[in-house]
Coordinates of C-alpha atoms in Angstrom, one line a residue:
Chain V
G1 CA 128.7 40.1 205.3
G2 CA 125.4 41.5 206.9
G3 CA 121.9 41.3 206.8
L4 CA 119.8 42.3 203.7
E5 CA 120.8 45.8 202.4
G6 CA 119.0 48.5 202.3
P7 CA 114.6 49.5 202.9
C8 CA 114.3 47.0 200.7
E9 CA 111.5 44.1 202.1
P10 CA 112.9 40.7 201.1
G11 CA 111.1 39.0 197.9
V12 CA 109.6 42.6 196.6
R13 CA 112.4 43.8 194.2
R14 CA 112.8 44.6 191.0
A15 CA 113.2 42.1 188.2
D16 CA 116.6 41.4 188.1
L17 CA 119.1 39.8 185.9
G18 CA 121.1 37.2 188.6
A19 CA 122.6 33.9 189.1
V20 CA 122.1 30.9 191.4
H21 CA 125.0 28.3 192.0
W22 CA 125.4 24.9 194.3
C23 CA 129.5 25.3 194.5
V24 CA 130.9 21.8 195.4
L25 CA 133.8 22.2 197.5
P26 CA 136.3 19.4 199.2
F27 CA 134.3 19.8 202.9
R28 CA 131.5 21.9 202.3
V29 CA 128.6 23.2 200.0
L30 CA 127.7 26.4 199.4
L31 CA 125.2 28.0 197.9
V32 CA 125.8 31.3 195.5
L33 CA 123.8 34.3 194.2
T34 CA 124.5 37.2 192.1
S35 CA 122.6 40.3 191.9
H36 CA 122.8 43.9 190.2
R37 CA 124.1 44.8 194.0
G38 CA 127.2 41.6 195.0
I39 CA 127.3 38.2 195.4
Q40 CA 125.8 36.8 198.4
M41 CA 127.2 33.3 199.7
Y42 CA 124.6 31.1 202.2
E43 CA 125.2 27.6 203.6
S44 CA 123.7 24.6 202.0
N45 CA 120.6 24.7 204.2
G46 CA 119.5 28.4 202.2
N47 CA 119.5 30.5 205.7
T48 CA 122.4 31.1 206.8
M49 CA 124.0 33.4 204.8
V50 CA 127.8 33.4 205.7
Y51 CA 129.2 36.2 202.8
W52 CA 128.4 39.7 200.7
H53 CA 131.0 41.1 198.6
A54 CA 129.0 44.5 197.5
L55 CA 130.1 45.1 193.8
D56 CA 132.6 48.1 193.2
S57 CA 131.1 50.4 191.0
G58 CA 133.3 52.7 190.6
D59 CA 135.3 52.8 187.5
A60 CA 131.4 51.9 185.6
S61 CA 129.9 54.9 183.6
P62 CA 126.5 55.8 184.3
V63 CA 125.3 54.2 180.9
Q64 CA 127.3 50.8 182.6
A65 CA 124.9 48.4 183.9
V66 CA 127.1 46.5 187.2
F67 CA 126.3 42.9 188.2
A68 CA 128.2 40.1 188.8
R69 CA 127.6 37.2 186.5
G70 CA 129.3 33.3 186.4
I71 CA 130.1 31.2 189.3
A72 CA 132.2 28.3 189.4
A73 CA 133.9 26.3 192.3
S74 CA 137.2 24.6 192.1
G75 CA 139.5 23.3 194.6
H76 CA 138.9 25.7 197.9
F77 CA 138.1 28.5 195.7
I78 CA 134.6 29.6 194.2
S79 CA 135.1 32.1 190.9
V80 CA 132.5 35.0 190.6
G81 CA 132.8 37.1 187.1
T82 CA 131.7 40.8 187.1
W83 CA 130.7 43.4 184.6
S84 CA 134.0 44.7 184.1
G85 CA 135.3 41.6 183.2
R86 CA 137.3 41.4 186.6
V87 CA 136.8 38.0 187.9
L88 CA 136.6 37.3 191.9
V89 CA 138.3 34.9 193.9
F90 CA 137.2 33.7 197.0
D91 CA 139.3 31.4 199.7
I92 CA 137.0 29.3 201.3
P93 CA 137.4 28.1 204.7
V94 CA 136.4 24.1 205.5
K95 CA 134.0 25.8 207.6
G96 CA 132.2 29.0 208.9
P97 CA 131.8 32.6 207.2
N98 CA 135.5 33.7 207.2
I99 CA 135.7 33.7 203.5
V100 CA 138.1 35.9 201.2
L101 CA 138.9 37.7 198.4
S102 CA 142.4 36.4 197.6
E103 CA 142.7 37.3 194.2
E104 CA 141.2 39.6 190.9
L105 CA 141.8 38.1 188.0
A106 CA 142.0 40.4 184.9
G107 CA 142.2 39.1 181.1
H108 CA 138.9 40.2 180.3
Q109 CA 137.6 43.7 179.4
T110 CA 134.0 43.1 178.7
P111 CA 131.7 41.6 181.0
I112 CA 132.1 38.1 182.0
T113 CA 129.0 35.5 181.0
D114 CA 129.9 32.4 182.4
I115 CA 132.8 30.3 184.2
A116 CA 133.7 26.5 183.9
T117 CA 135.7 24.4 185.6
E118 CA 136.7 20.5 186.1
P119 CA 138.9 18.4 188.8
A120 CA 142.2 19.0 187.9
Q121 CA 142.8 15.8 186.2
G122 CA 146.3 14.6 188.3
Q123 CA 148.7 16.1 186.3
D124 CA 150.4 19.3 186.5
C125 CA 149.9 21.8 184.4
V126 CA 146.5 21.3 183.7
A127 CA 143.8 23.7 182.9
D128 CA 141.0 23.4 185.3
M129 CA 139.1 27.0 184.7
V130 CA 137.4 28.7 182.0
T131 CA 136.5 31.8 181.5
A132 CA 134.0 33.6 178.6
D133 CA 132.9 37.1 178.4
D134 CA 130.5 39.6 175.8
S135 CA 133.3 39.6 173.0
G136 CA 133.6 36.0 173.0
L137 CA 136.9 36.2 174.0
L138 CA 137.6 32.9 176.6
C139 CA 140.7 32.6 179.3
V140 CA 141.8 29.2 180.3
W141 CA 143.6 29.1 183.8
R142 CA 145.0 27.2 185.9
S143 CA 143.5 27.4 190.0
G144 CA 145.7 27.7 192.6
P145 CA 147.2 29.9 195.4
E146 CA 147.5 32.2 192.5
F147 CA 145.5 31.8 189.3
T148 CA 147.5 31.1 186.4
L149 CA 146.5 32.6 182.6
L150 CA 147.7 29.4 180.1
T151 CA 146.1 30.2 177.1
R152 CA 143.5 32.8 175.2
I153 CA 141.0 32.3 172.9
P154 CA 139.7 35.3 170.8
G155 CA 136.6 36.0 170.1
F156 CA 134.6 36.7 166.7
G157 CA 131.9 39.4 167.2
V158 CA 129.2 37.3 169.2
P159 CA 129.1 36.9 172.9
C160 CA 129.7 33.6 174.2
P161 CA 127.1 33.3 176.8
S162 CA 127.9 29.4 178.0
V163 CA 131.4 27.1 178.3
K164 CA 131.3 24.3 179.5
L165 CA 135.3 22.0 180.3
W166 CA 135.5 18.1 180.1
Q167 CA 138.5 16.3 180.3
G168 CA 140.5 19.0 178.3
I169 CA 137.9 19.6 176.1
I170 CA 136.5 23.7 176.1
A171 CA 132.6 23.6 175.3
A172 CA 131.3 27.1 174.1
G173 CA 128.2 28.5 172.6
Y174 CA 128.1 31.9 171.3
G175 CA 125.4 34.2 170.6
N176 CA 125.6 33.2 166.2
G177 CA 124.2 29.4 167.3
Q178 CA 127.5 27.7 167.0
V179 CA 129.3 25.5 169.5
H180 CA 133.4 25.4 169.1
L181 CA 134.8 22.7 170.8
Y182 CA 138.8 23.9 172.2
E183 CA 141.4 21.9 173.1
A184 CA 142.3 22.9 176.6
T185 CA 146.1 23.2 176.6
T186 CA 146.5 24.5 173.1
G187 CA 143.4 27.0 172.3
N188 CA 142.8 24.9 169.3
L189 CA 139.6 24.9 167.8
H190 CA 139.2 21.1 166.7
V191 CA 135.2 21.4 165.9
Q192 CA 133.0 23.8 165.0
I193 CA 129.1 23.1 164.5
N194 CA 126.2 24.8 163.5
A195 CA 124.3 23.7 165.8
H196 CA 121.4 26.2 166.2
A197 CA 119.5 29.6 164.2
R198 CA 119.4 31.6 167.0
A199 CA 121.6 32.3 170.4
I200 CA 122.9 29.8 172.2
C201 CA 121.1 29.9 175.7
A202 CA 123.1 27.3 177.7
L203 CA 125.4 24.5 177.5
D204 CA 125.1 21.0 180.1
L205 CA 127.3 18.9 180.0
A206 CA 126.8 15.0 181.6
P207 CA 130.4 14.0 182.6
E208 CA 129.9 10.7 182.7
V209 CA 128.9 10.0 179.4
G210 CA 130.9 12.8 178.0
K211 CA 127.7 13.6 176.1
L212 CA 126.8 17.5 175.6
L213 CA 123.5 19.6 176.0
S214 CA 122.9 22.7 174.2
A215 CA 119.8 24.6 174.4
G216 CA 118.9 27.7 171.9
E217 CA 116.4 30.8 171.2
D218 CA 115.5 29.1 168.4
T219 CA 113.6 26.8 170.3
F220 CA 115.6 24.0 170.1
V221 CA 118.0 21.2 172.6
H222 CA 120.3 19.2 170.7
I223 CA 122.5 16.4 172.6
W224 CA 125.7 15.8 171.3
K225 CA 128.6 12.6 172.3
L226 CA 132.0 13.7 172.9
S227 CA 135.4 11.8 172.2
R228 CA 138.7 11.9 171.1
S229 CA 140.2 10.5 167.5
P230 CA 141.5 6.7 168.6
E231 CA 144.2 7.6 165.8
S232 CA 145.3 11.3 166.4
G233 CA 143.5 12.1 169.9
Y234 CA 141.8 15.5 168.2
I235 CA 138.3 16.2 169.5
E236 CA 135.2 14.7 167.7
V237 CA 131.6 15.1 167.7
S238 CA 128.3 13.2 166.8
P239 CA 125.1 14.2 166.7
L240 CA 122.6 12.3 168.6
P241 CA 118.9 11.7 167.2
Chain O
M1 CA 119.5 45.5 183.5
S2 CA 120.5 47.7 180.8
V3 CA 119.8 51.8 181.2
R4 CA 119.3 52.6 178.0
T5 CA 116.5 50.8 176.8
L6 CA 113.4 53.2 177.9
P7 CA 114.3 55.2 174.3
L8 CA 113.7 52.1 172.0
L9 CA 110.7 50.8 174.4
F10 CA 109.3 54.1 174.2
L11 CA 109.5 54.7 170.8
N12 CA 108.2 51.6 169.0
L13 CA 105.2 51.5 171.6
G14 CA 104.4 55.1 170.3
G15 CA 104.8 53.7 166.6
E16 CA 102.2 51.0 167.2
M17 CA 100.1 53.5 169.2
L18 CA 100.3 55.9 166.1
Y19 CA 99.7 52.9 163.7
I20 CA 96.6 51.7 165.4
L21 CA 95.1 55.7 165.9
D22 CA 95.6 56.5 162.7
Q23 CA 93.8 53.1 161.6
R24 CA 90.9 53.7 164.0
L25 CA 90.6 57.3 162.4
R26 CA 90.9 56.1 159.2
A27 CA 87.8 53.0 159.3
Q28 CA 85.6 56.3 161.0
N29 CA 86.9 59.0 158.3
I30 CA 83.7 60.6 156.3
P31 CA 84.2 63.0 153.7
G32 CA 84.9 66.3 155.0
D33 CA 81.6 67.7 153.0
K34 CA 79.5 65.2 154.3
A35 CA 80.5 65.2 158.2
R36 CA 78.3 66.5 160.6
K37 CA 79.7 68.4 163.1
D38 CA 81.0 65.4 165.8
E39 CA 82.2 63.2 163.1
W40 CA 86.1 62.5 161.8
T41 CA 87.5 63.7 158.4
E42 CA 90.6 63.2 156.6
V43 CA 91.7 66.5 157.9
D44 CA 90.9 65.7 161.8
R45 CA 93.2 62.7 161.3
K46 CA 96.2 64.2 160.1
R47 CA 95.9 67.2 162.4
V48 CA 95.4 64.4 165.3
L49 CA 98.6 62.5 164.3
N50 CA 100.7 65.6 163.8
D51 CA 99.5 67.1 167.0
I52 CA 100.7 64.4 168.4
I53 CA 103.7 63.3 166.9
S54 CA 105.2 66.6 167.1
T55 CA 104.7 66.1 171.4
M56 CA 106.5 62.7 171.1
F57 CA 109.4 64.6 169.6
N58 CA 109.5 67.3 171.3
R59 CA 113.6 67.9 171.6
K60 CA 112.7 68.6 175.9
F61 CA 110.6 65.3 175.8
M62 CA 113.5 63.5 174.0
E63 CA 116.1 65.3 175.9
E64 CA 114.7 62.9 179.3
L65 CA 114.0 60.3 177.6
F66 CA 117.7 59.5 176.7
K67 CA 119.1 60.0 179.9
P68 CA 120.3 56.3 181.0
Q69 CA 117.9 55.2 183.4
E70 CA 115.8 51.9 184.3
L71 CA 112.9 50.9 183.2
Y72 CA 109.8 51.7 185.2
S73 CA 106.4 49.5 185.6
K74 CA 103.9 49.0 182.4
K75 CA 101.7 51.2 184.4
A76 CA 103.7 54.2 185.2
L77 CA 104.4 54.1 181.1
R78 CA 100.8 53.8 180.5
T79 CA 100.2 57.5 182.2
V80 CA 102.8 58.8 179.6
Y81 CA 101.3 57.7 176.8
E82 CA 97.6 58.5 178.0
R83 CA 99.0 61.9 178.2
L84 CA 100.0 61.5 174.4
A85 CA 97.2 60.3 173.3
H86 CA 95.0 63.6 174.7
A87 CA 98.1 66.3 173.0
S88 CA 95.4 66.9 170.2
I89 CA 91.4 67.3 169.8
M90 CA 90.7 63.7 170.2
K91 CA 89.7 61.9 173.5
L92 CA 89.9 58.6 174.2
N93 CA 87.7 56.7 177.0
Q94 CA 89.5 54.4 179.9
A95 CA 88.0 51.5 177.9
S96 CA 89.3 53.0 175.1
M97 CA 92.9 53.8 176.1
D98 CA 93.7 50.3 178.1
K99 CA 92.9 48.6 174.7
L100 CA 95.1 50.7 172.6
Y101 CA 97.5 49.9 175.3
D102 CA 97.4 46.4 175.2
L103 CA 97.1 46.3 171.8
M104 CA 101.1 48.7 171.8
T105 CA 102.8 46.1 174.2
M106 CA 101.7 43.3 172.9
A107 CA 102.8 44.3 169.7
F108 CA 106.3 45.7 170.2
K109 CA 106.5 42.4 172.5
Y110 CA 106.0 40.3 169.9
Q111 CA 108.1 42.2 167.4
V112 CA 111.3 42.2 170.2
L113 CA 110.7 38.4 170.7
L114 CA 111.2 37.5 167.3
C115 CA 114.0 39.9 166.2
P116 CA 116.8 37.6 164.4
R117 CA 119.2 39.3 165.9
P118 CA 118.9 41.3 169.6
K119 CA 120.8 44.3 167.1
D120 CA 117.6 44.1 164.8
V121 CA 115.5 46.2 167.6
L122 CA 117.4 49.1 165.7
L123 CA 115.9 48.1 162.9
V124 CA 112.4 47.6 164.0
T125 CA 112.9 51.5 166.0
F126 CA 113.7 52.1 161.8
N127 CA 110.8 50.9 160.6
H128 CA 108.6 53.1 163.1
L129 CA 110.4 56.3 162.3
D130 CA 109.6 55.7 158.6
T131 CA 106.6 55.1 158.8
I132 CA 106.1 57.8 161.3
K133 CA 107.5 59.9 158.9
G134 CA 105.1 58.8 156.3
F135 CA 102.7 60.6 158.7
I136 CA 103.7 63.9 158.6
Q137 CA 105.3 64.3 155.4
D138 CA 103.4 67.8 155.1
S139 CA 105.3 69.4 157.7
P140 CA 108.6 69.9 157.7
T141 CA 110.0 71.0 160.9
I142 CA 108.2 67.7 162.5
L143 CA 110.4 65.8 159.8
Q144 CA 113.0 67.8 161.3
Q145 CA 112.8 66.9 164.7
V146 CA 112.2 63.0 163.8
D147 CA 115.4 62.9 161.8
E148 CA 117.0 64.8 165.1
T149 CA 115.6 61.3 167.3
F150 CA 117.3 59.5 164.4
R151 CA 120.5 60.6 164.7
Q152 CA 120.2 60.5 168.1
L153 CA 119.2 56.9 168.0
T154 CA 122.7 56.4 165.5
E155 CA 125.1 57.8 167.8
I156 CA 123.9 55.9 171.0
Y157 CA 122.9 52.8 169.8
G158 CA 125.3 52.8 166.8
G159 CA 128.1 51.6 168.2
L160 CA 127.0 48.7 170.7
S161 CA 128.3 45.7 170.8
A162 CA 126.1 42.3 170.2
G163 CA 126.1 41.5 174.1
E164 CA 124.9 44.8 175.3
F165 CA 122.1 44.5 173.0
Q166 CA 121.8 41.1 174.2
L167 CA 121.3 42.8 178.0
I168 CA 118.6 45.6 176.2
R169 CA 117.2 42.5 174.9
Q170 CA 116.5 41.1 178.2
T171 CA 115.8 43.9 179.6
L172 CA 113.1 44.5 177.2
L173 CA 112.0 41.0 178.2
I174 CA 111.6 41.2 181.7
F175 CA 108.9 44.2 181.2
F176 CA 107.0 42.4 179.0
Q177 CA 107.3 39.2 181.5
D178 CA 103.9 37.2 181.9
L179 CA 101.6 39.7 179.7
H180 CA 99.7 37.5 177.8
I181 CA 96.7 39.1 176.1
R182 CA 95.5 37.8 173.0
V183 CA 94.9 39.8 169.7
S184 CA 92.5 39.2 167.0
M185 CA 95.3 39.5 164.5
F186 CA 98.2 37.5 165.6
L187 CA 95.5 34.7 166.6
K188 CA 93.8 34.8 163.5
D189 CA 97.6 35.2 161.5
K190 CA 99.0 31.6 163.8
V191 CA 101.4 33.9 165.3
Q192 CA 99.8 33.7 168.7
N193 CA 98.4 30.8 170.6
N194 CA 95.0 30.3 172.1
N195 CA 96.9 30.7 175.3
G196 CA 98.5 34.1 174.5
H197 CA 101.8 32.6 174.3
F198 CA 103.4 34.0 170.8
V199 CA 104.8 31.1 168.4
L200 CA 108.3 31.0 167.3
P201 CA 109.0 30.2 163.9
V202 CA 111.3 27.8 163.1
S203 CA 111.8 28.4 159.3
G204 CA 112.5 30.9 157.7
P205 CA 116.3 32.7 157.2
V206 CA 118.3 32.7 159.8
P207 CA 119.9 36.2 161.3
W208 CA 122.0 37.9 159.3
G209 CA 125.7 36.6 160.9
T210 CA 124.4 33.6 161.4
E211 CA 124.9 30.0 159.5
V212 CA 122.1 28.2 158.9
P213 CA 122.4 24.7 161.3
G214 CA 123.3 21.5 160.4
L215 CA 127.2 21.1 159.7
I216 CA 129.8 20.0 161.9
R217 CA 133.5 20.7 161.0
M218 CA 136.2 19.0 162.7
F219 CA 139.9 20.3 162.3
N220 CA 143.5 19.0 163.3
N221 CA 146.0 21.3 165.0
K222 CA 146.9 23.4 161.8
G223 CA 143.5 24.5 161.8
E224 CA 142.8 22.3 158.6
E225 CA 139.5 20.8 158.0
V226 CA 139.6 16.9 158.3
K227 CA 136.1 15.8 158.3
R228 CA 132.7 17.3 157.6
I229 CA 129.0 15.5 159.0
E230 CA 125.7 17.3 158.2
F231 CA 122.3 16.0 160.8
K232 CA 119.4 17.1 160.9
H233 CA 118.2 20.2 163.1
G234 CA 114.8 20.3 162.8
G235 CA 113.9 23.3 161.6
N236 CA 114.0 24.7 157.7
Y237 CA 116.0 27.3 157.4
V238 CA 117.9 29.4 154.7
P239 CA 120.5 31.9 154.2
A240 CA 119.8 35.4 155.1
P241 CA 119.4 37.3 152.2
K242 CA 121.0 40.7 153.4
E243 CA 121.7 43.1 156.2
G244 CA 119.0 45.8 156.9
S245 CA 120.5 49.5 156.6
F246 CA 120.8 51.4 159.6
E247 CA 121.0 54.8 157.8
L248 CA 118.8 57.4 157.7
Y249 CA 117.0 56.0 154.9
G250 CA 117.7 52.3 153.2
D251 CA 115.9 48.9 152.7
R252 CA 115.7 47.5 156.3
V253 CA 114.8 43.9 155.1
L254 CA 112.8 43.4 158.5
K255 CA 109.0 43.6 158.5
L256 CA 109.2 43.7 162.0
G257 CA 107.8 47.2 162.9
T258 CA 106.2 48.4 159.9
N259 CA 102.4 49.1 159.8
M260 CA 100.4 45.7 159.7
Y261 CA 97.0 47.2 160.3
S262 CA 94.8 48.0 158.0
V263 CA 91.3 49.4 157.6
N264 CA 90.4 46.1 156.7
R265 CA 91.1 44.9 159.7
P266 CA 90.0 46.0 162.9
V267 CA 92.0 44.7 165.6
E268 CA 90.3 43.1 168.9
T269 CA 91.7 42.1 172.0
R270 CA 90.3 39.3 174.2
M271 CA 90.3 39.2 178.3
S272 CA 88.5 36.5 178.8
G273 CA 90.5 32.4 179.1
S274 CA 93.1 30.9 180.3
S275 CA 93.1 31.8 184.1
K276 CA 96.2 30.0 184.7
N277 CA 98.4 32.8 183.8
L278 CA 96.2 35.5 185.2
A279 CA 97.2 34.0 188.3
S280 CA 100.2 35.0 188.4
R281 CA 99.3 38.0 187.4
T282 CA 97.5 38.7 190.1
Q283 CA 100.6 37.9 192.5
E284 CA 102.2 41.1 191.4
S285 CA 99.5 43.9 191.1
I286 CA 98.8 43.2 194.5
A287 CA 102.9 43.3 196.2
P288 CA 103.1 46.9 197.0
N289 CA 105.2 48.8 194.5
P290 CA 108.6 50.0 196.3
L291 CA 109.4 51.7 193.1
A292 CA 106.5 53.7 193.2
K293 CA 108.2 57.4 194.6
E294 CA 110.7 56.9 191.8
E295 CA 108.2 56.5 189.6
L296 CA 106.1 59.5 190.0
N297 CA 109.5 61.0 189.8
F298 CA 110.1 59.6 186.9
L299 CA 106.6 60.7 185.3
A300 CA 106.9 63.8 186.4
R301 CA 110.2 64.7 185.2
L302 CA 109.4 63.0 181.6
M303 CA 105.6 64.6 181.2
G304 CA 107.2 68.0 182.2
G305 CA 109.2 68.1 179.4
M306 CA 106.0 67.4 177.1
E307 CA 104.7 70.3 175.7
I308 CA 101.1 70.2 175.0
K309 CA 99.4 72.5 172.5
K310 CA 96.2 73.6 174.1
P311 CA 93.6 74.2 170.9
S312 CA 93.3 78.2 170.9
G313 CA 89.3 78.5 171.4
P314 CA 86.5 76.9 172.2
E315 CA 86.4 73.3 170.4
P316 CA 84.8 70.3 171.0
G317 CA 86.8 67.4 172.1
F318 CA 86.2 64.7 169.3
R319 CA 85.9 61.0 171.1
L320 CA 87.9 57.8 169.4
N321 CA 86.4 54.3 170.2
L322 CA 88.7 51.8 170.0
F323 CA 85.9 49.3 170.2
T324 CA 83.3 49.3 166.9
T325 CA 80.1 50.1 169.0
D326 CA 79.6 52.4 172.8
E327 CA 78.2 49.9 173.9
E328 CA 80.6 47.4 173.4
E329 CA 83.4 50.0 174.9
E330 CA 80.7 50.5 177.9
Q331 CA 80.9 46.1 178.5
A332 CA 84.5 46.3 177.9
A333 CA 84.9 49.1 181.1
L334 CA 82.6 46.6 183.3
T335 CA 83.6 43.4 182.1
R336 CA 87.8 44.1 182.5
P337 CA 89.6 41.3 184.6
E338 CA 90.6 43.3 188.0
E339 CA 94.2 41.6 187.2
L340 CA 94.8 43.2 184.1
S341 CA 93.7 47.0 185.3
Y342 CA 95.8 49.5 185.1
E343 CA 95.6 51.3 187.9
V344 CA 96.1 55.2 186.7
I345 CA 97.5 58.0 188.7
N346 CA 95.3 60.9 187.5
I347 CA 97.9 63.7 187.7
Q348 CA 96.5 67.0 186.2
A349 CA 99.7 67.6 183.8
T350 CA 100.9 70.9 182.9
Q351 CA 103.8 72.5 181.2
D352 CA 104.9 73.4 185.0
Q353 CA 108.4 72.3 185.6
Q354 CA 108.0 72.6 189.7
R355 CA 105.2 69.8 189.0
S356 CA 106.5 67.9 192.6
K357 CA 105.6 70.9 194.8
E358 CA 102.6 71.5 193.1
L359 CA 101.3 68.6 193.5
A360 CA 102.2 68.2 197.0
Q361 CA 100.5 71.7 197.3
I362 CA 97.1 70.3 195.9
M363 CA 97.1 67.2 197.7
G364 CA 97.9 69.1 200.7
E365 CA 95.0 71.5 200.1
F366 CA 93.0 67.9 200.6
E367 CA 95.1 66.3 203.5
I368 CA 93.5 65.5 207.0
M369 CA 96.1 65.6 209.3
E370 CA 95.7 62.8 212.0
Q371 CA 99.1 61.5 213.0
P372 CA 102.7 62.8 213.1
R373 CA 104.4 61.3 210.1
L374 CA 106.8 59.4 210.4
S375 CA 108.4 59.3 206.5
T376 CA 111.9 61.0 206.1
S377 CA 111.7 62.5 202.8
K378 CA 108.8 64.8 200.3
G379 CA 108.8 62.0 197.8
D380 CA 107.1 59.7 200.4
D381 CA 105.1 62.4 201.8
L382 CA 103.8 63.0 198.5
L383 CA 103.4 59.3 198.0
A384 CA 101.3 59.2 201.4
M385 CA 99.2 61.7 200.5
M386 CA 98.4 59.9 197.3
D387 CA 97.3 56.8 198.6
E388 CA 94.8 58.5 201.1
L389 CA 93.2 60.4 198.5

């Protein structure tokens, strides 16, 4: 990594679509920023840059926007999505700047929109990462020295701007205002909510209480209680007033 | 950011400009036989619109426009419209041009915000083109130019995915960010609040492809529905009646982008008021613009492709006032807040394609060189010279 590139003064730059995410790893916290130039990682004080990855725009046609989007941490890995659909996986040491790009996940053909992770539940074959893209496709992964693709959940013509993972439940918000809940192990759709009249901007999840929040461009915010049916074990949801 | 945004931005803003000019020209219309030499007639109005439209849809200009490129600042774009507005015998003072641009930008911002689907911005564009064709019904050559642009739009945007349109939408909204000029017509119709922010409706038809909110369906492992719950969404939505047409001719269904001006509804903008927004705008205009050089090049390219027909023989320039009286126009010029001034670079646009070189030459004649210059490229020189003027 190095200093800021180019002649631009810090703070004076073109408006950019970017993301910021605190990545909480077992032994450290890193602040990760994405922009159309690349990926920057800082120590948790926000001052010391420890890594900079410039995006490779090699394959991009002149009309293609080049950017990174979607950031998540699982174990000692940080995953970042890109415009090409590739997901970059970085191996993060306990301390210091010796960060390495360990893998590039192929699974998506359109720009990544969001990535969700949750700590592995202790069992062996458990999914702990979900990636989503502009076509609405979801890929379900198990992290490790080599990431494994477990399932693919196809889209249906609208982007999936936001995805969350909780206790084996995938919550996905779509551009047509719907929220879908899938079983991570099987990829089966168990709940379909006509939640919003416009595209969903963001989902957020409170893991301790299993509450899901959806925000849409229709100006509404809804809260949902996630649960499993005691008899069947199937995912259920109830709207909270 | 999407590099496919400029054509949509330019054509829609251009459409709004034509609606406003048409309305103002009609309002100041005097029947031909009764008109004095300095008054507008129906013939004049048609001629102005014809001249502007044919310049706008000129092939060379469209070629430049459709090249993949980033959006530049509102100020840079304004220069193009000022040139366009003066493509005919009509003249506008700074105050009127400022007001015109304010109205244009706020109107299109409103339309983009309210688009049900990101893709609907294409329908808004088609609405503008449809109305523009109505202005030039008697000119088959220009009609052909507009149809050609229509075909280009369909070719480039027809196949884009919902995700790509979402990126275009975001690029447009960033362009319009922090613009909160109050427009009397919007305020009266209650689609804009007193702080300049638009009202987003929570009723009406949902976008095509979206379900009315309020239903939850639950499924078992075989995909069979096992439970249904209804909930109160909070809005008052109904299903979409039908999808708008993306063909050359057709019912667009969407009303956004159609002509909302009429002779009896003069439109005013209000400059004074909530200072909260002005504070953030001050920040923006003071910071040096690192893209200034690129913007100059963009302007040079775009306006180089603009073929302005000079009127043959001596003709008086007709001045159009966007305000009700000349005094009002003067007053508006004096009281325009600093933060909202469009510091326009006055470039003498000609049809010469070597514009940068010519500009540099002209600037060189005025320049007083006291210290050796440290910049490395010609573009930097040009910019630096202009700063010194």
